[in-house]
PDB file of N, CA and C in Angstrom:
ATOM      1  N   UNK A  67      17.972  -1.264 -53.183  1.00 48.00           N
ATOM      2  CA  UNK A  67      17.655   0.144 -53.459  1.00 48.00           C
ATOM      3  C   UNK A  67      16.898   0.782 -52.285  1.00 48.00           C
ATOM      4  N   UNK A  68      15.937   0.473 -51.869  1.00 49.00           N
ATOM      5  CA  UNK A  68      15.419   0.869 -50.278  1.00 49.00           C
ATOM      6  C   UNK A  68      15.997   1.176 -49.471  1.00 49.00           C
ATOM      7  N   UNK A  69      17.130   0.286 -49.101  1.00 52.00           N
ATOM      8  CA  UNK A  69      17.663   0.431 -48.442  1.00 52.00           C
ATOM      9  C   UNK A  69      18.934   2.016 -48.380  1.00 52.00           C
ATOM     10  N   UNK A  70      19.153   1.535 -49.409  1.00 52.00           N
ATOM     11  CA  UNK A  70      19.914   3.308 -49.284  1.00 52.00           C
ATOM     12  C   UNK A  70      19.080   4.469 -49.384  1.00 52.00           C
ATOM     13  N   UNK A  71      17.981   4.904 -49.156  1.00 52.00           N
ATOM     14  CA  UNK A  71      17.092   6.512 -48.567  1.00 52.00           C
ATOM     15  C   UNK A  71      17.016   5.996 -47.355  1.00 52.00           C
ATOM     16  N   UNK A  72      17.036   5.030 -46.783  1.00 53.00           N
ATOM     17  CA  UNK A  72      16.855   4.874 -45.154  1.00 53.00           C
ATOM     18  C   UNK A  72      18.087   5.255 -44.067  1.00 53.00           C
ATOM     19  N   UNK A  73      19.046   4.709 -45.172  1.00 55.00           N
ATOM     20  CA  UNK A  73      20.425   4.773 -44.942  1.00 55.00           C
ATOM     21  C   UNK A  73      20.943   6.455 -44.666  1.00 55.00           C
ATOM     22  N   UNK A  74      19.849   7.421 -45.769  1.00 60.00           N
ATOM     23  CA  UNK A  74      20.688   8.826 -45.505  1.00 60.00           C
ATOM     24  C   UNK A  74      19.980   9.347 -44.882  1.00 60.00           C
ATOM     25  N   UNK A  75      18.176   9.179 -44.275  1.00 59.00           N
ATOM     26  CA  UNK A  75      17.976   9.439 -43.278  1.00 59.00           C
ATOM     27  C   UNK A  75      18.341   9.724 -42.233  1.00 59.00           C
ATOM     28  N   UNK A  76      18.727   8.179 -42.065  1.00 65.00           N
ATOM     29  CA  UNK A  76      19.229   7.724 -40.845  1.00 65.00           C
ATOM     30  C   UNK A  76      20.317   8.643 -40.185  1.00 65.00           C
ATOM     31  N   UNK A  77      21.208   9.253 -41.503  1.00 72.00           N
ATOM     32  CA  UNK A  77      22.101  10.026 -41.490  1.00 72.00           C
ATOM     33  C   UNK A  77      21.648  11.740 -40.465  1.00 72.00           C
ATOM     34  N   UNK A  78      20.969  11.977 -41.309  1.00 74.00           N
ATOM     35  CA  UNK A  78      20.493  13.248 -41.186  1.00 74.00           C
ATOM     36  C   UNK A  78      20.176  13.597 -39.893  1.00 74.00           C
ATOM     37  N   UNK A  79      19.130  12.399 -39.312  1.00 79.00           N
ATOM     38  CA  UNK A  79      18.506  12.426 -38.151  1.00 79.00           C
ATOM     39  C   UNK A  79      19.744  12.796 -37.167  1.00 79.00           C
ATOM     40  N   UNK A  80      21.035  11.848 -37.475  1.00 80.00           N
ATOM     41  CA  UNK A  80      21.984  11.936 -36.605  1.00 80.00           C
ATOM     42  C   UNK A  80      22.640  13.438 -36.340  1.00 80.00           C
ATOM     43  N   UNK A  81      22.465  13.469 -37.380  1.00 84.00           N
ATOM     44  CA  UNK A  81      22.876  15.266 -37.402  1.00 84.00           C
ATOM     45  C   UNK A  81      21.960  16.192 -36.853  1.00 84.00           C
ATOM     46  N   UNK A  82      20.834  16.378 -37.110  1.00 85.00           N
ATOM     47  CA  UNK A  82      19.594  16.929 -36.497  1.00 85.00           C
ATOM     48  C   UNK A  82      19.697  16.990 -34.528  1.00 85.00           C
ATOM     49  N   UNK A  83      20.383  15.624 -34.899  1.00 77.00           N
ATOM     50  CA  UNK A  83      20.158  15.133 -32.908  1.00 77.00           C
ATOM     51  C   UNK A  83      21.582  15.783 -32.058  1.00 77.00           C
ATOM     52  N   UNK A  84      22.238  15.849 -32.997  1.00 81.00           N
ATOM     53  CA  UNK A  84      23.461  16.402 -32.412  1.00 81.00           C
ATOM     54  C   UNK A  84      23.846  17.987 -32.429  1.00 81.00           C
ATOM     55  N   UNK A  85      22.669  18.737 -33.726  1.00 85.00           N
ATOM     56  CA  UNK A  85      22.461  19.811 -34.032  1.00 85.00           C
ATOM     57  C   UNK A  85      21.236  20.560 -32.620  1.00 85.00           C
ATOM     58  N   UNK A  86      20.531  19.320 -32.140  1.00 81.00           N
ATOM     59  CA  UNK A  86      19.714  20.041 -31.205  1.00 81.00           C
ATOM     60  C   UNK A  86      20.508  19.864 -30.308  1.00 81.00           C
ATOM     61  N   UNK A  87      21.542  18.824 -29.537  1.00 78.00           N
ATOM     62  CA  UNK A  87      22.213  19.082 -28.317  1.00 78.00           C
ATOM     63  C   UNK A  87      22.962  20.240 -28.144  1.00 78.00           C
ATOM     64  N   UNK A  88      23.626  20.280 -29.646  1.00 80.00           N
ATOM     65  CA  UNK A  88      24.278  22.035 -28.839  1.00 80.00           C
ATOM     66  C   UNK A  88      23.598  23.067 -29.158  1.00 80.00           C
ATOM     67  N   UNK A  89      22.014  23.624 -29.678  1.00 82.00           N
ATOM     68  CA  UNK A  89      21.587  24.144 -29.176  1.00 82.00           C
ATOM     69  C   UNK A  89      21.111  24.029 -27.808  1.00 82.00           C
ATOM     70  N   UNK A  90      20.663  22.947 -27.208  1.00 79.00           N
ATOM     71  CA  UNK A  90      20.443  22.715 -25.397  1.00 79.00           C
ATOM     72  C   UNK A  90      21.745  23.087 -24.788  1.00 79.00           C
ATOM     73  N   UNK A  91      22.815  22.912 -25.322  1.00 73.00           N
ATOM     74  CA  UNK A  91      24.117  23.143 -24.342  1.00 73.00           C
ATOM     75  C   UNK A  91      24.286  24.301 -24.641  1.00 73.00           C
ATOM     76  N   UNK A  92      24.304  25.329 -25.462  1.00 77.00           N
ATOM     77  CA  UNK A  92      23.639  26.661 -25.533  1.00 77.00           C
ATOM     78  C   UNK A  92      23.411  27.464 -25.042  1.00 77.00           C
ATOM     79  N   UNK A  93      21.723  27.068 -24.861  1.00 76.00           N
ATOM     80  CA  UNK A  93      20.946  27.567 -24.139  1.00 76.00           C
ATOM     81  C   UNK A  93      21.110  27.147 -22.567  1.00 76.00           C
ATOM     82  N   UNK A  94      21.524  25.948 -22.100  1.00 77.00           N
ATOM     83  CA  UNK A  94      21.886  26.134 -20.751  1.00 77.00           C
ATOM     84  C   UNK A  94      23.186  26.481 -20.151  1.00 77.00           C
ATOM     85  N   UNK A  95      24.195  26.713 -21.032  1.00 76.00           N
ATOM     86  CA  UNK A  95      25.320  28.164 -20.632  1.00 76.00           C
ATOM     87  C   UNK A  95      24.839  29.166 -20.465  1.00 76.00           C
ATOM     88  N   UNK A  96      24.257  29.660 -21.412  1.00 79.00           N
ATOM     89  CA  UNK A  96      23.437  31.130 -21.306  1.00 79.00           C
ATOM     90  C   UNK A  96      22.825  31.175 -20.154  1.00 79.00           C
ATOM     91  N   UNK A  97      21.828  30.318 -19.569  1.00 84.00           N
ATOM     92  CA  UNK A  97      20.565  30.686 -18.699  1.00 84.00           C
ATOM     93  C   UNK A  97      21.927  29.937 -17.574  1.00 84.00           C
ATOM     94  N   UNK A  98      22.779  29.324 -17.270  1.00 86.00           N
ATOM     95  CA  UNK A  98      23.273  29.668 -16.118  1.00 86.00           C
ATOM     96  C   UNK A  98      24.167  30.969 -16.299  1.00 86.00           C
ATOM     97  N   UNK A  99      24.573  31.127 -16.812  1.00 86.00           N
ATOM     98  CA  UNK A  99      25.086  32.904 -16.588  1.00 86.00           C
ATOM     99  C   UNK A  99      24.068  33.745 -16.396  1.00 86.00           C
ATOM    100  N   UNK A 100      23.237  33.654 -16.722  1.00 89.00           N
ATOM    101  CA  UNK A 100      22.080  34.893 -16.238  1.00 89.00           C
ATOM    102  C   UNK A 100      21.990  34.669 -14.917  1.00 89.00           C
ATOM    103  N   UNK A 101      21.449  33.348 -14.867  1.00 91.00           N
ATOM    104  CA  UNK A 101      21.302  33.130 -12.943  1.00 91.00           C
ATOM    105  C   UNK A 101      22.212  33.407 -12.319  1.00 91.00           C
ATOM    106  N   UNK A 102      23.611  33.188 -12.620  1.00 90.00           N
ATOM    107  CA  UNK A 102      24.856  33.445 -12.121  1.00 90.00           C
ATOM    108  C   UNK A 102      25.139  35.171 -11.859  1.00 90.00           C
ATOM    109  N   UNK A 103      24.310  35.596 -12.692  1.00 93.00           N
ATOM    110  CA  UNK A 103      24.472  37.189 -13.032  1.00 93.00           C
ATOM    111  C   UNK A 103      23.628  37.961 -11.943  1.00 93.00           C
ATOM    112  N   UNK A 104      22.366  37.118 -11.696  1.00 92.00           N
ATOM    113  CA  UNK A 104      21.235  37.292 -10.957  1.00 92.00           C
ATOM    114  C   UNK A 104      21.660  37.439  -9.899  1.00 92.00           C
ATOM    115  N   UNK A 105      22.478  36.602  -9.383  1.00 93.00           N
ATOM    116  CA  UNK A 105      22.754  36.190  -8.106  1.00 93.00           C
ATOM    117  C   UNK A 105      23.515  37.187  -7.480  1.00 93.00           C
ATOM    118  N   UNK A 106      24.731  37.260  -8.723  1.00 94.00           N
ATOM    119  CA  UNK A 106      26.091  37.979  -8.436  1.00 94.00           C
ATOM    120  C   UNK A 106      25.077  39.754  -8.066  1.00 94.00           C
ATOM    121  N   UNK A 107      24.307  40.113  -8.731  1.00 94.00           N
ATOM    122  CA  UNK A 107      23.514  41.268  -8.835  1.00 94.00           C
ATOM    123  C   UNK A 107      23.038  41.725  -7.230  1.00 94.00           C
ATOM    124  N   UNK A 108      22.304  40.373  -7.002  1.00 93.00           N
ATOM    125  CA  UNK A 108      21.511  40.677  -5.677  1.00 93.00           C
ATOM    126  C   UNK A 108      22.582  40.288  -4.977  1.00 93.00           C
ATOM    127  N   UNK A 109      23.516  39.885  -4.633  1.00 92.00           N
ATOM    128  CA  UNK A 109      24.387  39.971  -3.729  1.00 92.00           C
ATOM    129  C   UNK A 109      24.656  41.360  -3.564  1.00 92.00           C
ATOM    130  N   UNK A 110      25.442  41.927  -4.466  1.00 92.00           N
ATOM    131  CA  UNK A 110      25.989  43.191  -4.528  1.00 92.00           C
ATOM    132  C   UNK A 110      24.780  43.925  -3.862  1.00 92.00           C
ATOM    133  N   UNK A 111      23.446  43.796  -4.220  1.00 92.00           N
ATOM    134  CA  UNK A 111      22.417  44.781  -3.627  1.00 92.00           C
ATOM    135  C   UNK A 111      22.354  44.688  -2.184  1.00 92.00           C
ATOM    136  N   UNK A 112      22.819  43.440  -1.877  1.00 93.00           N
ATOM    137  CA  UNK A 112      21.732  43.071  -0.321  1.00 93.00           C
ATOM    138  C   UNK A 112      23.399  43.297   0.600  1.00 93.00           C
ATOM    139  N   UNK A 113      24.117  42.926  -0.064  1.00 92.00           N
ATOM    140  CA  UNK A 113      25.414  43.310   1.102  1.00 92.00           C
ATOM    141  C   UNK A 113      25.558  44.859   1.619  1.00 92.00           C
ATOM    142  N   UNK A 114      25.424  45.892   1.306  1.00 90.00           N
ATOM    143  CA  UNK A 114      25.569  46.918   1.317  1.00 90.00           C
ATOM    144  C   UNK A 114      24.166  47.214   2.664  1.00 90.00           C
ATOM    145  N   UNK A 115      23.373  46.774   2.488  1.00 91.00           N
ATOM    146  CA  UNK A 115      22.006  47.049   2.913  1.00 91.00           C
ATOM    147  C   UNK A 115      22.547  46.358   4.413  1.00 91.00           C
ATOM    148  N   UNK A 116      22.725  44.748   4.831  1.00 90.00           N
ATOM    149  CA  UNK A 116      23.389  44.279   5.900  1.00 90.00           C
ATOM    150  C   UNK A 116      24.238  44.920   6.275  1.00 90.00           C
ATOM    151  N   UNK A 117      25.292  45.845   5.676  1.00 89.00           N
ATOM    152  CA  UNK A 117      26.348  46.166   6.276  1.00 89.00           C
ATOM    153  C   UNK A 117      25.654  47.810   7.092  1.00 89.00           C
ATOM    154  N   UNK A 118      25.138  48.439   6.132  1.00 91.00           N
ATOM    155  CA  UNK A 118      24.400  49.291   6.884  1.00 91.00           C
ATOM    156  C   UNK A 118      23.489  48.783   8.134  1.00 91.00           C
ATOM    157  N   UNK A 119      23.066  48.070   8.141  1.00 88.00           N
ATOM    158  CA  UNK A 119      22.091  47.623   9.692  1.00 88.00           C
ATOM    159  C   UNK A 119      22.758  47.296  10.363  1.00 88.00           C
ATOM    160  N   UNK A 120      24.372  46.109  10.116  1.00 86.00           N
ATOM    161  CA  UNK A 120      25.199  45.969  11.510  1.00 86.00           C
ATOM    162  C   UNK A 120      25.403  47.505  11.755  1.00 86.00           C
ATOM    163  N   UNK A 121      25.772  48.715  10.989  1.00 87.00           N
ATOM    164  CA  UNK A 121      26.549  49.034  11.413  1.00 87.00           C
ATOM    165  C   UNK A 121      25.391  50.585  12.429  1.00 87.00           C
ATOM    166  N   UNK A 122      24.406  50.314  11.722  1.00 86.00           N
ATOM    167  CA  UNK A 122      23.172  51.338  13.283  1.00 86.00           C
ATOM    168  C   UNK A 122      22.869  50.400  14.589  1.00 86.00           C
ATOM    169  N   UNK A 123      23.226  48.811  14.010  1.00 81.00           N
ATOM    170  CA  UNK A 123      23.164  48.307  15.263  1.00 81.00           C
ATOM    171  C   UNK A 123      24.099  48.330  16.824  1.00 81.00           C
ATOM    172  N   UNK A 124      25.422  48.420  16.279  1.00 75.00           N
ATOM    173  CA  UNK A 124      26.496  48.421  16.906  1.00 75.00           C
ATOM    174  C   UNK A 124      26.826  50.132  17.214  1.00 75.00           C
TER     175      UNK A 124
END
């Protein structure tokens, strides 16, 4: 008899653990698209800005 509440624990936990990995896989899709977004952002800002200075340089 003990032995089976340990048994559906045991269960649960497994679920719990696999319930928090894809929240982590989740949350780190998300936060690399932001950075990805970040990036893509300041690119777009800073190219425009270089292209203007080659082009008072020349």
């Amino acid at each position: 008899m003990s032995s089976e509440p340990s048994h559906k624990t045991d269960k649960k936990t497994k679920k719990d653990i696999n319930k928090q990995a894809e929240k982590k896989a989740k949350k780190s899709g998300t936060s690399t698209f932001v950075k990805g977004f970040i990036i893509f952002i300041s690119i777009a800002m800073v190219v425009p800005l270089l292209a203007s200075l080659i082009f008072q340089l020349f």
